[in-house]
mmCIF file of C-alpha atoms in Angstrom:
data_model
loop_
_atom_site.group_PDB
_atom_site.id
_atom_site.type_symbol
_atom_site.label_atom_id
_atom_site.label_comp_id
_atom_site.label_asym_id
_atom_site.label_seq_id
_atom_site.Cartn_x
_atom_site.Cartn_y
_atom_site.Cartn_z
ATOM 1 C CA UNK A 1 -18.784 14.065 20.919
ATOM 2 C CA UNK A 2 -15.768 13.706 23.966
ATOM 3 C CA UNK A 3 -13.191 11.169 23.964
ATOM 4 C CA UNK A 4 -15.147 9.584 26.838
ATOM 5 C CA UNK A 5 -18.477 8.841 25.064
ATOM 6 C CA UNK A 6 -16.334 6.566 22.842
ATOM 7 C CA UNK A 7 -16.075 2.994 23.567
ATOM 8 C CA UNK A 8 -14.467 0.548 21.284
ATOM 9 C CA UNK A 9 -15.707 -3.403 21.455
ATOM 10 C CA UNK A 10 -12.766 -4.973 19.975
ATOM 11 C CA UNK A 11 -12.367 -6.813 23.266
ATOM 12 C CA UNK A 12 -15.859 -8.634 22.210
ATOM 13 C CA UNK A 13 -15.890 -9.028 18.544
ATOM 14 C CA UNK A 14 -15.049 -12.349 16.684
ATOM 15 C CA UNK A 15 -10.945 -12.185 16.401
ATOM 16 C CA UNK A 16 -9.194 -12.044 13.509
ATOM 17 C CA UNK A 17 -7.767 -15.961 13.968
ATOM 18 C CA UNK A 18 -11.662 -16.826 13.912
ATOM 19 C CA UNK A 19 -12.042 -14.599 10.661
ATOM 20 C CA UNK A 20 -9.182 -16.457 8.899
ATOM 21 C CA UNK A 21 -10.419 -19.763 10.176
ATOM 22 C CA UNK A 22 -13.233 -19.449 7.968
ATOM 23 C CA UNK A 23 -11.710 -17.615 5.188
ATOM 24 C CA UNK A 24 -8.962 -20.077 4.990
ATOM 25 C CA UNK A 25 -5.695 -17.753 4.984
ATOM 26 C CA UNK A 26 -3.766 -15.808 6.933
ATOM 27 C CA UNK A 27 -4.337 -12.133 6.363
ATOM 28 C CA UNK A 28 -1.551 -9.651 5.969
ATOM 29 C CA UNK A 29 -1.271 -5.980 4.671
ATOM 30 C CA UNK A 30 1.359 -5.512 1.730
ATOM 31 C CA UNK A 31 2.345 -2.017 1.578
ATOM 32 C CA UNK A 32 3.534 -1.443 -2.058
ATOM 33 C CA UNK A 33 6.107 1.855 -2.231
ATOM 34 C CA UNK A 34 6.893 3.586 -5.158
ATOM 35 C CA UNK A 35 7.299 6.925 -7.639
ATOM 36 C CA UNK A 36 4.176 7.635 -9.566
ATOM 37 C CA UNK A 37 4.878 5.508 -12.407
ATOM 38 C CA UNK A 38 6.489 2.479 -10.677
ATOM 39 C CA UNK A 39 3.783 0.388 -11.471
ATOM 40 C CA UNK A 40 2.823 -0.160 -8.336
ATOM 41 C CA UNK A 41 -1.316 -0.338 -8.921
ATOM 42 C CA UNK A 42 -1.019 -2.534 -11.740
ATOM 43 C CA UNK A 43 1.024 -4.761 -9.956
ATOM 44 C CA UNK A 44 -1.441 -4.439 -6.828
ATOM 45 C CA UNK A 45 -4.154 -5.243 -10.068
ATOM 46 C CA UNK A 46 -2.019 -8.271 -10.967
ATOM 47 C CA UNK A 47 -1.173 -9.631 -8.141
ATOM 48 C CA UNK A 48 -4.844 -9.263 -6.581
ATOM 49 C CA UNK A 49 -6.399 -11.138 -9.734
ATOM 50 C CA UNK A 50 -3.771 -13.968 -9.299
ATOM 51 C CA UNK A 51 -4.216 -14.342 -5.076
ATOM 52 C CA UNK A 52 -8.216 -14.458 -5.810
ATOM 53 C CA UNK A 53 -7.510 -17.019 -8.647
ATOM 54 C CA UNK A 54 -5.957 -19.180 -5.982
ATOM 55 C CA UNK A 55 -8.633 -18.886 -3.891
ATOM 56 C CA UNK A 56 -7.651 -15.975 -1.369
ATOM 57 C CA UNK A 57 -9.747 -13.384 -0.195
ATOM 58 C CA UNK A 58 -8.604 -10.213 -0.850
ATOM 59 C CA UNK A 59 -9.161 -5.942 -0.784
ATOM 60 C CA UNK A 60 -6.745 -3.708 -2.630
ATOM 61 C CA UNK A 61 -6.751 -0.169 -1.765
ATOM 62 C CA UNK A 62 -4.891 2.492 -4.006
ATOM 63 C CA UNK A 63 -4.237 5.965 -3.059
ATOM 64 C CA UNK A 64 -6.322 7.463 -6.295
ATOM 65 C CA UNK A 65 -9.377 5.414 -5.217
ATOM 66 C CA UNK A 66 -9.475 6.361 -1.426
ATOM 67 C CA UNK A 67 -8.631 10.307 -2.605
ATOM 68 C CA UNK A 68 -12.315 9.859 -4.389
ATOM 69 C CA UNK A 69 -14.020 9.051 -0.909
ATOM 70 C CA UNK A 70 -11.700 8.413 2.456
ATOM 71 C CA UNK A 71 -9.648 10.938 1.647
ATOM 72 C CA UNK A 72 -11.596 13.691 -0.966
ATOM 73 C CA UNK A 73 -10.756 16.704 1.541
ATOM 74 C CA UNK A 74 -7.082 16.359 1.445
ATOM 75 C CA UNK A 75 -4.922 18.076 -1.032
ATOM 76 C CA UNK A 76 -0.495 17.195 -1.660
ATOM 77 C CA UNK A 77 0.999 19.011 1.481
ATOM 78 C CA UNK A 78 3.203 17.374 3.625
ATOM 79 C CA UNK A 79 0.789 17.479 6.181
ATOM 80 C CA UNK A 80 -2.740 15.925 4.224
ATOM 81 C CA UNK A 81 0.228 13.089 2.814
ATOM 82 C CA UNK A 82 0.676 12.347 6.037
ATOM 83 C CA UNK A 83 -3.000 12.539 7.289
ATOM 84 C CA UNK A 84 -3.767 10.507 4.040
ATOM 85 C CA UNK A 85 -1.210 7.448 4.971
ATOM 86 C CA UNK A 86 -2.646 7.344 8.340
ATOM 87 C CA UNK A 87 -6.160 6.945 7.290
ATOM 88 C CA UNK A 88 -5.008 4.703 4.657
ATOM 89 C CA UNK A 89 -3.207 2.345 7.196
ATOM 90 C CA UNK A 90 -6.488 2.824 9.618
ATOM 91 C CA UNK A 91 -8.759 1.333 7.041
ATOM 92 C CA UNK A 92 -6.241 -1.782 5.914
ATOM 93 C CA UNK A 93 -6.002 -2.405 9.853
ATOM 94 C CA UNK A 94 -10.087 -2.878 9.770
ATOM 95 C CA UNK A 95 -9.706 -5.464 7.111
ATOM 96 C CA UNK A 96 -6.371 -6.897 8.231
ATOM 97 C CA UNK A 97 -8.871 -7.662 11.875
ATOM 98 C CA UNK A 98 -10.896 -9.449 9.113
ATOM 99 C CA UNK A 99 -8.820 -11.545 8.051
ATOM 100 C CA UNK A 100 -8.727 -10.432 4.801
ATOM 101 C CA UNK A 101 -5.448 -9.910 2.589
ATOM 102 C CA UNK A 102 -4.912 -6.609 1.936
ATOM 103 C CA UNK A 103 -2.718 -4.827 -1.085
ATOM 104 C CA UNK A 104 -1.817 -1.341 -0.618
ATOM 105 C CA UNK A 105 -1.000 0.792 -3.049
ATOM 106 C CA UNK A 106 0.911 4.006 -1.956
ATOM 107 C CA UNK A 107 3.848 6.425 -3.116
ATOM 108 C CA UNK A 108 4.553 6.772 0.723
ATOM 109 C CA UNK A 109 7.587 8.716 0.079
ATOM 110 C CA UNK A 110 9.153 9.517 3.135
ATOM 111 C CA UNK A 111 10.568 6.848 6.393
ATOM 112 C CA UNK A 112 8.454 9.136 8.459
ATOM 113 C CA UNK A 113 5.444 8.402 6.816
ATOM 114 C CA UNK A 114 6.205 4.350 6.254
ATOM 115 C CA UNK A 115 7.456 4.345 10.233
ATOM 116 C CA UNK A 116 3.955 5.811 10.991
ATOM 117 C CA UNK A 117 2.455 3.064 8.839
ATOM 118 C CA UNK A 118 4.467 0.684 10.380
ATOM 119 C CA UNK A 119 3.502 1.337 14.446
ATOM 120 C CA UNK A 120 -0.315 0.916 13.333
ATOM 121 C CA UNK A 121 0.069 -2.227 11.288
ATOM 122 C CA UNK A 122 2.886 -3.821 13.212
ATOM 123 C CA UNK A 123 3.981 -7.363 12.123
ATOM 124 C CA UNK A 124 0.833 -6.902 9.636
ATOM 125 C CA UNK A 125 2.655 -5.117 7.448
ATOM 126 C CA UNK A 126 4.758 -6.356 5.174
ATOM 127 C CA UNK A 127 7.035 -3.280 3.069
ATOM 128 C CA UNK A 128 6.991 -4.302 -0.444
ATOM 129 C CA UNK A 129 9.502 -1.671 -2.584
ATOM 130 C CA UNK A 130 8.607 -1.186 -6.383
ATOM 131 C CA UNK A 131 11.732 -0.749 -7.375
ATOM 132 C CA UNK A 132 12.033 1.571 -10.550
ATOM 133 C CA UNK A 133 14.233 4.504 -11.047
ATOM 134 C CA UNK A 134 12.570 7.525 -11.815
ATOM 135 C CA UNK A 135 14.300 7.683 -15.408
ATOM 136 C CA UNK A 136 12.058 4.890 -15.512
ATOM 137 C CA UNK A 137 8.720 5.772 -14.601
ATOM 138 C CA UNK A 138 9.221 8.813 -16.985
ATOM 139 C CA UNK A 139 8.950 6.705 -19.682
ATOM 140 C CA UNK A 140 6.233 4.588 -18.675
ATOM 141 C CA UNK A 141 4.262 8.348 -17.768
ATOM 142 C CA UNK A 142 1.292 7.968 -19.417
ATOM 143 C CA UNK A 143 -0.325 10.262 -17.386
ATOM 144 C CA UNK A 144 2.225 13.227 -18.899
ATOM 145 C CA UNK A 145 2.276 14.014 -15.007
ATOM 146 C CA UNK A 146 5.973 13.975 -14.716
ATOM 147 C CA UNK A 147 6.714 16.860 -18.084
ATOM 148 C CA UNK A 148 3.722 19.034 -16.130
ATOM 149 C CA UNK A 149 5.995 18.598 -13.073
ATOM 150 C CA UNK A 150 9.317 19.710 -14.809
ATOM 151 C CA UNK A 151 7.393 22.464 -16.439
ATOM 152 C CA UNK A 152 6.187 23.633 -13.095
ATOM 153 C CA UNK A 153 2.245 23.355 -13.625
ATOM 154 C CA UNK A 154 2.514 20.628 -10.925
ATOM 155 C CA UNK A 155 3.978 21.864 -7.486
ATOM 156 C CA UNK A 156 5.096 19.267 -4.874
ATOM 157 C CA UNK A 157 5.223 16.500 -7.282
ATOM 158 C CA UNK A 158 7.160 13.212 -5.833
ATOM 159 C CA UNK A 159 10.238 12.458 -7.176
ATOM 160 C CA UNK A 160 10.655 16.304 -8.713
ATOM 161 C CA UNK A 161 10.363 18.534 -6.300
ATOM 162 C CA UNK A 162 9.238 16.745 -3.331
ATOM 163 C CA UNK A 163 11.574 13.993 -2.145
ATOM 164 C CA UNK A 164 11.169 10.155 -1.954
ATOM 165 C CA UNK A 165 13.254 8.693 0.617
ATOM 166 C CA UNK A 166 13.478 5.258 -1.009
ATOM 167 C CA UNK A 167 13.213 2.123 1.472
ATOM 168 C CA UNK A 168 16.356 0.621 2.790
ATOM 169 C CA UNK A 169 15.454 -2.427 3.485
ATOM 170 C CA UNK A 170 12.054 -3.929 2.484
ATOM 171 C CA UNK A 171 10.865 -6.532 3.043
ATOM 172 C CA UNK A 172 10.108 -7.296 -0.354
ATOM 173 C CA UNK A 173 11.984 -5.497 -3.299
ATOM 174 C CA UNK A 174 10.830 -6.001 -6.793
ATOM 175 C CA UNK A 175 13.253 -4.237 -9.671
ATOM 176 C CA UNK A 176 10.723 -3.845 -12.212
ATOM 177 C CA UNK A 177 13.403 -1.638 -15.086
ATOM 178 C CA UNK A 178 13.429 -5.181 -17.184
ATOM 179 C CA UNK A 179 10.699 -7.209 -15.950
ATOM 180 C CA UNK A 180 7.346 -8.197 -16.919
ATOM 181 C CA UNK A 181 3.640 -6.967 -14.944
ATOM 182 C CA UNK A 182 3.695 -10.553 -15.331
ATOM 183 C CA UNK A 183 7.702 -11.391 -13.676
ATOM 184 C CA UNK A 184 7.279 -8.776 -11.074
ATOM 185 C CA UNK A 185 3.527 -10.488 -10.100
ATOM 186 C CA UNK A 186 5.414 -13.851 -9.739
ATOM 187 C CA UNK A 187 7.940 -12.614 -7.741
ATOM 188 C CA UNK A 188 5.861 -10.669 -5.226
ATOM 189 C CA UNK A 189 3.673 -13.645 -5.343
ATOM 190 C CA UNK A 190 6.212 -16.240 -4.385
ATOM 191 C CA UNK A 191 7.830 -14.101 -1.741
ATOM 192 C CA UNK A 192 4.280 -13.792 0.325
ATOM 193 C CA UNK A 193 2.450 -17.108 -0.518
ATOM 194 C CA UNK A 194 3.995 -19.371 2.652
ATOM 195 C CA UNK A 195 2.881 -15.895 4.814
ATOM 196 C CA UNK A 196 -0.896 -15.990 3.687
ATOM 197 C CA UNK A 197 -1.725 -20.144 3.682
ATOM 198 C CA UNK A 198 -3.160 -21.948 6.842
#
């Protein structure tokens, strides 16, 4: 199918004010950076469980889930990270336009990738930085992910031998080395709550 046999009817769907109207809240995309190991999806976990408690609607997407379906024919170059982030970011813009809160869940190493992130979602977006160093998230590697990296059975492995350009300035930045699931829930909770209520 050609370009021109596509036409989009965003221009006569319900808008997204309409959508949060009746959801009660104002929707927003939190896009949660971080090494493998951060704890960045248990966070996302956290924090979801607490935003639904107070009554939000919410959708939490995590890069392991969408490589299962969205994303199941793209491997760890630099080029299917990128094409993953970018379908990533396309799908929280569908339920951003439904007024739904969305928590992202992504290593999105590199500016180049979170820039790319950034010109889809615009003011949407709000760049939350789990903030652990990679000493860190070695610990916490349950996974073992990180010794089959330094032994070389993983190639391209963030953090290793691929770099992560950590965020300069984040919106949100959450320094997880001595905190609670619990403290670093709070804190990311606190910092978006006056963002998301009508």
């Amino acid at each position: 199918m050609s370009q021109e046999n596509i036409h989009p009817i965003f221009d006569v769907t319900l808008s997204r004010e309409e959508k949060e109207k009746q959801l009660g809240q104002r929707a927003i995309v939190l896009w949660m950076v971080g090494l493998s190991g951060s704890g960045k999806s248990t966070i996302a976990k956290g924090l979801e469980k607490k935003l639904h408690a107070e009554g939000f609607f919410t959708e939490l997407l995590d890069g392991d889930n969408l490589r299962v379906g969205v994303n199941n024919n793209l491997g760890f170059s630099v080029e299917d990270r990128q094409e993953n982030i970018r379908r990533a970011t396309e799908v929280a813009k569908l339920f951003y336009n439904a007024g739904v809160i969305t928590v992202c869940s992504f290593i999105s190493p590199t500016k180049e990738i979170r820039k790319m992130a950034k010109e889809i979602l615009g003011d949407a977006m709000v760049e939350v930085f789990i903030n652990t160093p990679i000493e860190e998230c070695e610990k916490r590697d349950v996974k073992g992910l990180y010794q089959k990296a330094r032994a070389g059975e993983i190639k391209g492995f963030t953090g290793i031998d691929s770099p992560f350009e950590a965020p300069e300035n984040p919106d949100v930045n959450v320094k997880t080395k001595d905190m609670s699931i619990e403290e670093s829930v709070d804190i990311l909770y606190n910092q978006i709550v006056d963002k998301i209520k009508r």
